[in-house]
mmCIF file of C-alpha atoms and ligand atoms in Angstrom:
data_model
loop_
_atom_site.group_PDB
_atom_site.id
_atom_site.type_symbol
_atom_site.label_atom_id
_atom_site.label_comp_id
_atom_site.label_asym_id
_atom_site.label_seq_id
_atom_site.Cartn_x
_atom_site.Cartn_y
_atom_site.Cartn_z
ATOM 1 C CA UNK A 30 123.052 89.913 98.836
ATOM 2 C CA UNK A 31 120.260 92.435 98.786
ATOM 3 C CA UNK A 32 121.451 95.588 100.460
ATOM 4 C CA UNK A 33 119.976 96.479 103.803
ATOM 5 C CA UNK A 34 118.328 99.869 103.661
ATOM 6 C CA UNK A 35 120.797 102.559 104.671
ATOM 7 C CA UNK A 36 119.449 105.648 106.353
ATOM 8 C CA UNK A 37 121.389 108.872 106.189
ATOM 9 C CA UNK A 38 119.980 111.061 108.955
ATOM 10 C CA UNK A 39 121.781 114.100 107.594
ATOM 11 C CA UNK A 40 119.719 113.918 104.398
ATOM 12 C CA UNK A 41 116.724 116.271 104.180
ATOM 13 C CA UNK A 42 113.321 115.099 105.344
ATOM 14 C CA UNK A 43 112.025 114.462 101.814
ATOM 15 C CA UNK A 44 115.002 112.253 100.918
ATOM 16 C CA UNK A 45 114.616 110.414 104.202
ATOM 17 C CA UNK A 46 110.863 109.893 103.693
ATOM 18 C CA UNK A 47 111.611 108.494 100.289
ATOM 19 C CA UNK A 48 114.257 106.125 101.637
ATOM 20 C CA UNK A 49 111.806 104.840 104.243
ATOM 21 C CA UNK A 50 109.052 104.275 101.683
ATOM 22 C CA UNK A 51 111.487 102.444 99.410
ATOM 23 C CA UNK A 52 112.230 99.985 102.226
ATOM 24 C CA UNK A 53 108.933 98.051 102.307
ATOM 25 C CA UNK A 54 107.738 97.246 105.834
ATOM 26 C CA UNK A 55 104.258 95.777 105.710
ATOM 27 C CA UNK A 56 103.081 94.761 109.189
ATOM 28 C CA UNK A 57 104.981 91.686 110.334
ATOM 29 C CA UNK A 58 107.890 92.358 107.968
ATOM 30 C CA UNK A 59 109.395 95.463 109.594
ATOM 31 C CA UNK A 60 112.629 93.684 110.567
ATOM 32 C CA UNK A 61 115.021 95.036 107.913
ATOM 33 C CA UNK A 62 113.735 98.597 108.323
ATOM 34 C CA UNK A 63 113.924 98.324 112.116
ATOM 35 C CA UNK A 64 117.533 97.112 111.701
ATOM 36 C CA UNK A 65 118.335 100.167 109.572
ATOM 37 C CA UNK A 66 116.691 102.555 112.038
ATOM 38 C CA UNK A 67 118.509 100.924 114.951
ATOM 39 C CA UNK A 68 121.877 101.130 113.177
ATOM 40 C CA UNK A 69 121.345 104.793 112.271
ATOM 41 C CA UNK A 70 120.353 105.719 115.837
ATOM 42 C CA UNK A 71 123.251 103.809 117.414
ATOM 43 C CA UNK A 72 125.692 105.566 115.093
ATOM 44 C CA UNK A 73 124.644 108.977 116.432
ATOM 45 C CA UNK A 74 126.482 108.415 119.706
ATOM 46 C CA UNK A 75 124.201 110.475 121.937
ATOM 47 C CA UNK A 76 121.390 108.001 122.504
ATOM 48 C CA UNK A 77 120.739 104.992 124.682
ATOM 49 C CA UNK A 78 119.239 102.480 122.240
ATOM 50 C CA UNK A 79 117.276 99.331 122.925
ATOM 51 C CA UNK A 80 115.525 96.863 120.648
ATOM 52 C CA UNK A 81 112.299 95.102 121.682
ATOM 53 C CA UNK A 82 111.028 92.818 118.941
ATOM 54 C CA UNK A 83 110.973 95.102 115.916
ATOM 55 C CA UNK A 84 110.503 98.202 118.031
ATOM 56 C CA UNK A 85 113.510 100.496 118.341
ATOM 57 C CA UNK A 86 113.740 102.647 121.449
ATOM 58 C CA UNK A 87 116.224 105.472 121.820
ATOM 59 C CA UNK A 88 116.606 108.243 124.376
ATOM 60 C CA UNK A 89 118.800 111.019 125.611
ATOM 61 C CA UNK A 90 119.783 111.023 129.278
ATOM 62 C CA UNK A 91 120.819 114.619 129.839
ATOM 63 C CA UNK A 92 119.084 115.161 133.168
ATOM 64 C CA UNK A 93 116.638 117.704 131.781
ATOM 65 C CA UNK A 94 113.652 118.444 134.024
ATOM 66 C CA UNK A 95 111.192 117.390 131.338
ATOM 67 C CA UNK A 96 111.037 114.577 128.808
ATOM 68 C CA UNK A 97 109.187 114.460 125.491
ATOM 69 C CA UNK A 98 108.367 111.127 123.869
ATOM 70 C CA UNK A 99 108.088 110.960 120.066
ATOM 71 C CA UNK A 100 106.468 107.875 118.647
ATOM 72 C CA UNK A 101 105.766 106.429 115.229
ATOM 73 C CA UNK A 102 104.980 103.044 113.736
ATOM 74 C CA UNK A 103 107.269 101.605 111.084
ATOM 75 C CA UNK A 104 104.735 99.342 109.406
ATOM 76 C CA UNK A 105 102.361 99.999 106.541
ATOM 77 C CA UNK A 106 99.279 98.350 105.140
ATOM 78 C CA UNK A 107 99.934 96.015 102.170
ATOM 79 C CA UNK A 108 101.570 97.695 99.196
ATOM 80 C CA UNK A 109 99.229 98.537 96.320
ATOM 81 C CA UNK A 110 101.686 98.810 93.406
ATOM 82 C CA UNK A 111 102.861 102.031 95.014
ATOM 83 C CA UNK A 112 106.484 101.342 95.946
ATOM 84 C CA UNK A 113 109.047 102.745 95.187
ATOM 85 C CA UNK A 114 107.977 106.270 95.986
ATOM 86 C CA UNK A 115 107.367 108.661 93.137
ATOM 87 C CA UNK A 116 107.600 112.432 93.152
ATOM 88 C CA UNK A 117 104.941 114.157 91.020
ATOM 89 C CA UNK A 118 104.040 117.770 90.525
ATOM 90 C CA UNK A 119 100.583 119.130 89.734
ATOM 91 C CA UNK A 120 99.246 122.683 90.010
ATOM 92 C CA UNK A 121 102.591 123.816 91.338
ATOM 93 C CA UNK A 122 102.427 121.402 94.285
ATOM 94 C CA UNK A 123 104.942 118.606 94.716
ATOM 95 C CA UNK A 124 103.668 115.369 96.188
ATOM 96 C CA UNK A 125 105.490 112.198 97.102
ATOM 97 C CA UNK A 126 103.368 109.143 96.238
ATOM 98 C CA UNK A 127 103.794 105.713 97.756
ATOM 99 C CA UNK A 128 102.694 103.276 100.417
ATOM 100 C CA UNK A 129 103.279 104.825 103.839
ATOM 101 C CA UNK A 130 104.112 108.325 102.605
ATOM 102 C CA UNK A 131 101.305 109.765 104.740
ATOM 103 C CA UNK A 132 100.790 106.926 107.235
ATOM 104 C CA UNK A 133 103.381 107.406 108.503
ATOM 105 C CA UNK A 134 106.858 107.282 107.052
ATOM 106 C CA UNK A 135 106.917 111.053 106.607
ATOM 107 C CA UNK A 136 106.344 111.250 110.379
ATOM 108 C CA UNK A 137 109.066 108.653 110.965
ATOM 109 C CA UNK A 138 111.401 110.703 108.747
ATOM 110 C CA UNK A 139 110.737 113.804 110.862
ATOM 111 C CA UNK A 140 111.526 111.758 113.986
ATOM 112 C CA UNK A 141 114.782 110.533 112.461
ATOM 113 C CA UNK A 142 115.754 114.087 111.536
ATOM 114 C CA UNK A 143 115.119 115.155 115.136
ATOM 115 C CA UNK A 144 117.162 112.219 116.415
ATOM 116 C CA UNK A 145 119.959 113.203 114.047
ATOM 117 C CA UNK A 146 119.902 116.744 115.372
ATOM 118 C CA UNK A 147 119.388 116.230 119.106
ATOM 119 C CA UNK A 148 120.637 112.679 119.621
ATOM 120 C CA UNK A 149 124.283 113.492 119.041
ATOM 121 C CA UNK A 150 126.872 114.566 121.635
ATOM 122 C CA UNK A 151 126.285 118.300 122.122
ATOM 123 C CA UNK A 152 122.783 118.068 120.601
ATOM 124 C CA UNK A 153 121.349 120.139 123.459
ATOM 125 C CA UNK A 154 117.581 119.626 123.334
ATOM 126 C CA UNK A 155 115.614 121.650 125.886
ATOM 127 C CA UNK A 156 113.887 118.439 127.042
ATOM 128 C CA UNK A 157 115.201 114.933 127.304
ATOM 129 C CA UNK A 158 113.878 112.995 124.327
ATOM 130 C CA UNK A 159 112.648 109.471 123.836
ATOM 131 C CA UNK A 160 112.099 108.049 120.357
ATOM 132 C CA UNK A 161 109.866 105.035 119.905
ATOM 133 C CA UNK A 162 109.686 103.382 116.483
ATOM 134 C CA UNK A 163 107.383 100.374 116.638
ATOM 135 C CA UNK A 164 105.874 97.574 114.610
ATOM 136 C CA UNK A 165 102.452 96.138 113.890
ATOM 137 C CA UNK A 166 100.240 99.191 114.298
ATOM 138 C CA UNK A 167 98.152 98.392 111.233
ATOM 139 C CA UNK A 168 97.042 94.945 112.441
ATOM 140 C CA UNK A 169 95.244 93.425 115.450
ATOM 141 C CA UNK A 170 95.798 95.334 118.669
ATOM 142 C CA UNK A 171 97.369 92.304 120.425
ATOM 143 C CA UNK A 172 100.383 92.538 118.073
ATOM 144 C CA UNK A 173 100.853 96.292 118.504
ATOM 145 C CA UNK A 174 104.519 97.019 119.199
ATOM 146 C CA UNK A 175 103.765 100.055 121.372
ATOM 147 C CA UNK A 176 101.462 97.899 123.478
ATOM 148 C CA UNK A 177 104.326 95.455 123.917
ATOM 149 C CA UNK A 178 106.736 98.214 124.917
ATOM 150 C CA UNK A 179 104.114 99.436 127.412
ATOM 151 C CA UNK A 180 103.938 95.951 128.938
ATOM 152 C CA UNK A 181 107.629 95.038 128.841
ATOM 153 C CA UNK A 182 109.539 98.342 128.973
ATOM 154 C CA UNK A 183 107.096 100.664 130.614
ATOM 155 C CA UNK A 184 109.865 102.936 131.914
ATOM 156 C CA UNK A 185 110.739 103.833 128.340
ATOM 157 C CA UNK A 186 107.360 105.483 127.819
ATOM 158 C CA UNK A 187 107.555 107.861 130.764
ATOM 159 C CA UNK A 188 107.452 111.535 129.804
ATOM 160 C CA UNK A 189 105.781 114.913 130.265
ATOM 161 C CA UNK A 190 104.307 114.881 126.776
ATOM 162 C CA UNK A 191 103.989 112.249 124.066
ATOM 163 C CA UNK A 192 103.765 113.277 120.431
ATOM 164 C CA UNK A 193 102.554 110.631 118.001
ATOM 165 C CA UNK A 194 103.530 111.568 114.461
ATOM 166 C CA UNK A 195 100.505 109.978 112.801
ATOM 167 C CA UNK A 196 99.131 111.989 109.862
ATOM 168 C CA UNK A 197 97.170 115.071 110.974
ATOM 169 C CA UNK A 198 97.879 117.394 108.048
ATOM 170 C CA UNK A 199 100.150 119.468 110.251
ATOM 171 C CA UNK A 200 97.493 120.194 112.884
ATOM 172 C CA UNK A 201 97.755 119.249 116.543
ATOM 173 C CA UNK A 202 95.056 116.770 117.391
ATOM 174 C CA UNK A 203 94.601 116.323 121.109
ATOM 175 C CA UNK A 204 93.606 113.130 122.865
ATOM 176 C CA UNK A 205 91.368 110.639 121.110
ATOM 177 C CA UNK A 206 87.882 109.229 121.397
ATOM 178 C CA UNK A 207 87.153 105.779 122.727
ATOM 179 C CA UNK A 208 85.415 103.087 120.729
ATOM 180 C CA UNK A 209 83.039 100.364 121.900
ATOM 181 C CA UNK A 210 81.470 97.642 119.801
ATOM 182 C CA UNK A 211 78.551 95.596 121.074
ATOM 183 C CA UNK A 212 76.120 92.996 119.806
ATOM 184 C CA UNK A 213 72.462 93.394 120.695
ATOM 185 C CA UNK A 214 70.580 90.121 120.278
ATOM 186 C CA UNK A 215 66.903 89.346 120.325
ATOM 187 C CA UNK A 216 65.361 85.917 120.610
ATOM 188 C CA UNK A 217 61.979 84.824 119.271
ATOM 189 C CA UNK A 218 60.176 81.632 118.432
ATOM 190 C CA UNK A 219 60.504 79.939 115.074
ATOM 191 C CA UNK A 220 57.320 79.187 113.148
ATOM 192 C CA UNK A 221 56.104 78.683 109.589
ATOM 193 C CA UNK A 222 55.416 82.104 108.156
ATOM 194 C CA UNK A 223 52.007 80.837 106.941
ATOM 195 C CA UNK A 224 51.087 80.564 110.624
ATOM 196 C CA UNK A 225 53.117 83.488 111.862
ATOM 197 C CA UNK A 226 50.904 83.994 114.929
ATOM 198 C CA UNK A 227 52.467 80.851 116.370
ATOM 199 C CA UNK A 228 55.921 82.430 116.352
ATOM 200 C CA UNK A 229 57.700 85.450 117.783
ATOM 201 C CA UNK A 230 59.707 87.445 115.260
ATOM 202 C CA UNK A 231 63.214 88.235 116.530
ATOM 203 C CA UNK A 232 63.910 90.625 113.634
ATOM 204 C CA UNK A 233 60.876 92.694 114.585
ATOM 205 C CA UNK A 234 62.281 92.638 118.102
ATOM 206 C CA UNK A 235 65.101 94.890 116.883
ATOM 207 C CA UNK A 236 62.680 97.587 115.731
ATOM 208 C CA UNK A 237 62.760 99.334 119.084
ATOM 209 C CA UNK A 238 66.559 99.393 119.094
ATOM 210 C CA UNK A 239 66.677 100.840 115.587
ATOM 211 C CA UNK A 240 64.146 103.513 116.478
ATOM 212 C CA UNK A 241 66.221 104.367 119.540
ATOM 213 C CA UNK A 242 69.355 104.740 117.411
ATOM 214 C CA UNK A 243 67.600 106.845 114.778
ATOM 215 C CA UNK A 244 66.415 109.233 117.506
ATOM 216 C CA UNK A 245 69.689 109.213 119.458
ATOM 217 C CA UNK A 246 71.196 112.646 120.069
ATOM 218 C CA UNK A 247 74.975 112.294 120.385
ATOM 219 C CA UNK A 248 76.772 114.469 122.884
ATOM 220 C CA UNK A 249 79.298 117.149 121.992
ATOM 221 C CA UNK A 250 81.742 117.701 124.790
ATOM 222 C CA UNK A 251 84.327 120.386 125.229
ATOM 223 C CA UNK A 252 87.531 119.293 126.947
ATOM 224 C CA UNK A 253 90.585 121.580 127.191
ATOM 225 C CA UNK A 254 88.959 123.773 124.545
ATOM 226 C CA UNK A 255 88.589 120.897 122.050
ATOM 227 C CA UNK A 256 85.217 119.659 120.880
ATOM 228 C CA UNK A 257 84.721 115.911 120.933
ATOM 229 C CA UNK A 258 81.684 114.672 119.048
ATOM 230 C CA UNK A 259 80.270 111.299 119.961
ATOM 231 C CA UNK A 260 78.328 108.873 117.799
ATOM 232 C CA UNK A 261 76.254 105.756 118.439
ATOM 233 C CA UNK A 262 75.416 103.838 115.307
ATOM 234 C CA UNK A 263 74.298 100.498 113.982
ATOM 235 C CA UNK A 264 77.129 99.130 111.853
ATOM 236 C CA UNK A 265 75.672 95.710 111.055
ATOM 237 C CA UNK A 266 72.490 93.671 111.282
ATOM 238 C CA UNK A 267 71.811 89.975 110.783
ATOM 239 C CA UNK A 268 68.824 87.707 111.174
ATOM 240 C CA UNK A 269 66.533 85.428 109.234
ATOM 241 C CA UNK A 270 66.338 81.694 108.688
ATOM 242 C CA UNK A 271 64.573 81.166 105.359
ATOM 243 C CA UNK A 272 61.986 82.827 103.186
ATOM 244 C CA UNK A 273 59.123 80.978 104.894
ATOM 245 C CA UNK A 274 60.253 81.015 108.513
ATOM 246 C CA UNK A 275 59.544 83.470 111.311
ATOM 247 C CA UNK A 276 63.102 84.055 112.601
ATOM 248 C CA UNK A 277 63.939 83.212 116.188
ATOM 249 C CA UNK A 278 67.250 85.106 116.321
ATOM 250 C CA UNK A 279 68.466 88.514 115.197
ATOM 251 C CA UNK A 280 71.412 90.666 116.084
ATOM 252 C CA UNK A 281 72.437 94.249 115.680
ATOM 253 C CA UNK A 282 76.051 95.397 115.941
ATOM 254 C CA UNK A 283 76.508 98.901 117.309
ATOM 255 C CA UNK A 284 79.587 101.079 117.530
ATOM 256 C CA UNK A 285 79.814 103.819 120.143
ATOM 257 C CA UNK A 286 82.515 106.444 119.601
ATOM 258 C CA UNK A 287 82.821 108.266 122.889
ATOM 259 C CA UNK A 288 84.516 111.336 124.268
ATOM 260 C CA UNK A 289 87.462 110.719 126.605
ATOM 261 C CA UNK A 290 85.653 112.067 129.667
ATOM 262 C CA UNK A 291 83.900 108.682 129.805
ATOM 263 C CA UNK A 292 86.000 105.665 130.697
ATOM 264 C CA UNK A 293 85.327 102.190 129.329
ATOM 265 C CA UNK A 294 82.884 101.257 132.090
ATOM 266 C CA UNK A 295 80.988 104.523 131.788
ATOM 267 C CA UNK A 296 80.737 104.035 128.023
ATOM 268 C CA UNK A 297 79.273 100.558 128.463
ATOM 269 C CA UNK A 298 76.847 101.801 131.117
ATOM 270 C CA UNK A 299 75.723 104.524 128.749
ATOM 271 C CA UNK A 300 75.051 102.093 125.903
ATOM 272 C CA UNK A 301 73.105 99.833 128.269
ATOM 273 C CA UNK A 302 71.015 102.772 129.451
ATOM 274 C CA UNK A 303 70.256 103.812 125.867
ATOM 275 C CA UNK A 304 68.904 100.327 125.152
ATOM 276 C CA UNK A 305 67.273 99.895 128.577
ATOM 277 C CA UNK A 306 63.809 99.326 127.148
ATOM 278 C CA UNK A 307 64.883 96.698 124.601
ATOM 279 C CA UNK A 308 66.987 94.984 127.239
ATOM 280 C CA UNK A 309 64.083 94.966 129.684
ATOM 281 C CA UNK A 310 62.040 93.293 126.953
ATOM 282 C CA UNK A 311 64.511 90.402 126.859
ATOM 283 C CA UNK A 312 67.254 91.435 124.434
ATOM 284 C CA UNK A 313 70.857 90.845 125.472
ATOM 285 C CA UNK A 314 73.832 93.104 124.943
ATOM 286 C CA UNK A 315 77.396 91.773 124.671
ATOM 287 C CA UNK A 316 80.334 94.148 124.475
ATOM 288 C CA UNK A 317 82.794 92.641 121.993
ATOM 289 C CA UNK A 318 85.453 95.330 122.009
ATOM 290 C CA UNK A 319 86.005 98.438 124.137
ATOM 291 C CA UNK A 320 89.051 100.710 124.006
ATOM 292 C CA UNK A 321 88.997 103.866 126.086
ATOM 293 C CA UNK A 322 90.000 107.235 124.667
ATOM 294 C CA UNK A 323 92.606 109.712 125.826
ATOM 295 C CA UNK A 324 92.149 113.083 127.476
ATOM 296 C CA UNK A 325 93.972 115.784 125.505
ATOM 297 C CA UNK A 326 95.786 117.120 128.563
ATOM 298 C CA UNK A 327 96.558 120.341 126.700
ATOM 299 C CA UNK A 328 96.451 122.329 129.914
ATOM 300 C CA UNK A 329 99.664 120.594 131.013
ATOM 301 C CA UNK A 330 102.625 122.977 130.581
ATOM 302 C CA UNK A 331 104.614 120.731 128.200
ATOM 303 C CA UNK A 332 101.586 120.320 125.933
ATOM 304 C CA UNK A 333 100.649 123.994 126.052
ATOM 305 C CA UNK A 334 104.193 124.941 125.033
ATOM 306 C CA UNK A 335 103.986 122.611 122.055
ATOM 307 C CA UNK A 336 100.675 124.117 120.926
ATOM 308 C CA UNK A 337 102.327 127.544 121.170
ATOM 309 C CA UNK A 338 105.317 126.361 119.107
ATOM 310 C CA UNK A 339 103.107 125.053 116.314
ATOM 311 C CA UNK A 340 101.166 128.308 116.432
ATOM 312 C CA UNK A 341 97.822 126.865 115.348
ATOM 313 C CA UNK A 342 94.781 125.947 117.405
ATOM 314 C CA UNK A 343 94.553 122.299 118.341
ATOM 315 C CA UNK A 344 91.538 120.185 117.449
ATOM 316 C CA UNK A 345 90.082 116.976 118.874
ATOM 317 C CA UNK A 346 91.167 113.581 117.532
ATOM 318 C CA UNK A 347 87.986 111.708 116.755
ATOM 319 C CA UNK A 348 89.453 108.345 115.748
ATOM 320 C CA UNK A 349 91.140 106.009 118.226
ATOM 321 C CA UNK A 350 94.938 106.129 118.085
ATOM 322 C CA UNK A 351 97.861 104.867 120.106
ATOM 323 C CA UNK A 352 97.909 108.131 122.096
ATOM 324 C CA UNK A 353 95.468 106.290 124.349
ATOM 325 C CA UNK A 354 98.331 104.017 125.442
ATOM 326 C CA UNK A 355 100.181 107.063 126.809
ATOM 327 C CA UNK A 356 97.055 108.549 128.306
ATOM 328 C CA UNK A 357 96.571 105.301 130.227
ATOM 329 C CA UNK A 358 99.817 106.206 132.076
ATOM 330 C CA UNK A 359 98.597 109.750 132.698
ATOM 331 C CA UNK A 360 100.903 111.286 130.062
ATOM 332 C CA UNK A 361 99.387 114.047 127.934
ATOM 333 C CA UNK A 362 99.539 112.865 124.345
ATOM 334 C CA UNK A 363 98.856 114.539 121.031
ATOM 335 C CA UNK A 364 98.885 113.534 117.378
ATOM 336 C CA UNK A 365 100.922 115.752 115.083
ATOM 337 C CA UNK A 366 102.288 114.696 111.725
ATOM 338 C CA UNK A 367 102.847 115.948 108.180
ATOM 339 C CA UNK A 368 100.749 113.284 106.417
ATOM 340 C CA UNK A 369 97.140 113.589 105.348
ATOM 341 C CA UNK A 370 94.900 111.192 107.293
ATOM 342 C CA UNK A 371 92.350 111.030 104.452
ATOM 343 C CA UNK A 372 94.968 109.445 102.208
ATOM 344 C CA UNK A 373 96.088 106.768 104.636
ATOM 345 C CA UNK A 374 95.678 103.232 103.285
ATOM 346 C CA UNK A 375 94.669 104.417 99.799
ATOM 347 C CA UNK A 376 96.271 103.398 96.535
ATOM 348 C CA UNK A 377 96.876 107.109 95.822
ATOM 349 C CA UNK A 378 98.560 107.675 99.187
ATOM 350 C CA UNK A 379 100.896 110.656 99.076
ATOM 351 C CA UNK A 380 102.256 113.472 101.161
ATOM 352 C CA UNK A 381 102.589 117.092 100.145
ATOM 353 C CA UNK A 382 106.251 117.957 100.081
ATOM 354 C CA UNK A 383 105.530 121.443 101.459
ATOM 355 C CA UNK A 384 104.155 119.861 104.664
ATOM 356 C CA UNK A 385 107.383 118.088 105.554
ATOM 357 C CA UNK A 386 109.805 120.857 106.468
ATOM 358 C CA UNK A 387 107.268 122.901 108.500
ATOM 359 C CA UNK A 388 106.566 119.839 110.666
ATOM 360 C CA UNK A 389 110.266 119.323 111.273
ATOM 361 C CA UNK A 390 110.806 123.046 111.931
ATOM 362 C CA UNK A 391 107.938 123.310 114.422
ATOM 363 C CA UNK A 392 109.297 120.347 116.366
ATOM 364 C CA UNK A 393 112.834 121.710 116.284
ATOM 365 C CA UNK A 394 111.553 125.027 117.649
ATOM 366 C CA UNK A 395 109.667 123.286 120.425
ATOM 367 C CA UNK A 396 112.364 120.796 121.347
ATOM 368 C CA UNK A 397 115.161 123.335 121.323
ATOM 369 C CA UNK A 398 113.106 125.637 123.534
ATOM 370 C CA UNK A 399 113.176 128.559 121.125
ATOM 371 C CA UNK A 400 110.257 130.930 121.411
ATOM 372 C CA UNK A 401 107.521 130.239 118.869
HETATM 373 ZN ZN1 ZN B 8 99.288 105.137 111.135
#
């Protein structure tokens, strides 16, 4: 028998991060790690625990006036010869290398430490706490474990603040931007290129759209003191039939990253207005993917108290993250984790050891209600 991973929640956060990394959990294969997390949380004795697929949900029910939700995914991208974890030191800095060290088993380890501290009888957190460990974050959105919990166990996600422990390098990143992908297509008329005047060139038909994009001035928006910076860009272009044919079809894929003060419909309307001229000339625009962002909600008292506990100014989250799933329920949600987002998914993925304890300490201070 291969041993199931055993998780000792009384071990320090580095040891725990290491144990999590050494239990491989590529998306779709989180089962054994989820089992270990579930067993460790049940053993604490102060938590209501529920399993949904390979998501493990746990919460205190102490009747506190406020509830804080802590969430982290258990899965990683495919391993790149970087498991088991390896501790290395360079320039006086210790780093733990391995798949998931940054994204986001160090964050999961912090969550487990907090569960071990507050999820026991007499744990006395200042807020009721909900822990959500979930599967399939690194793959298609339809498989996302947090999405499933939102659909099937919505009550478990209720709270006054959600903290997602994705890598942020120890900074609070508020909200997240939305992302829209669309295909802009032009039609023409095919002809032999020796008699090009008989055809209509669909590739040339995209020239106006490209000029529009090159001249586009993205908005910068300030929300709750955070600056969100939008972007509208071509991310792909196709067209052409053969070296002697005037092409009758061409398409441009655009990606609009938008601030959370626009909802999905407003984002689509904006993209359509940007391309109004090309569309009036006969091009068509099809939205292929549109996920709204999340307002930072940092003005909410629970979020403001967390910013104070961390003691550093928050910044805007520019990528899309699962905080948007909380924001969709009107719950303020922030990203805050010890990992380095630049290292996520790389072969050299690692986490600085000196980032781990401060993340745990800041959360302990906040969750125990001690002044910052
Ligand atoms: Zn992640």
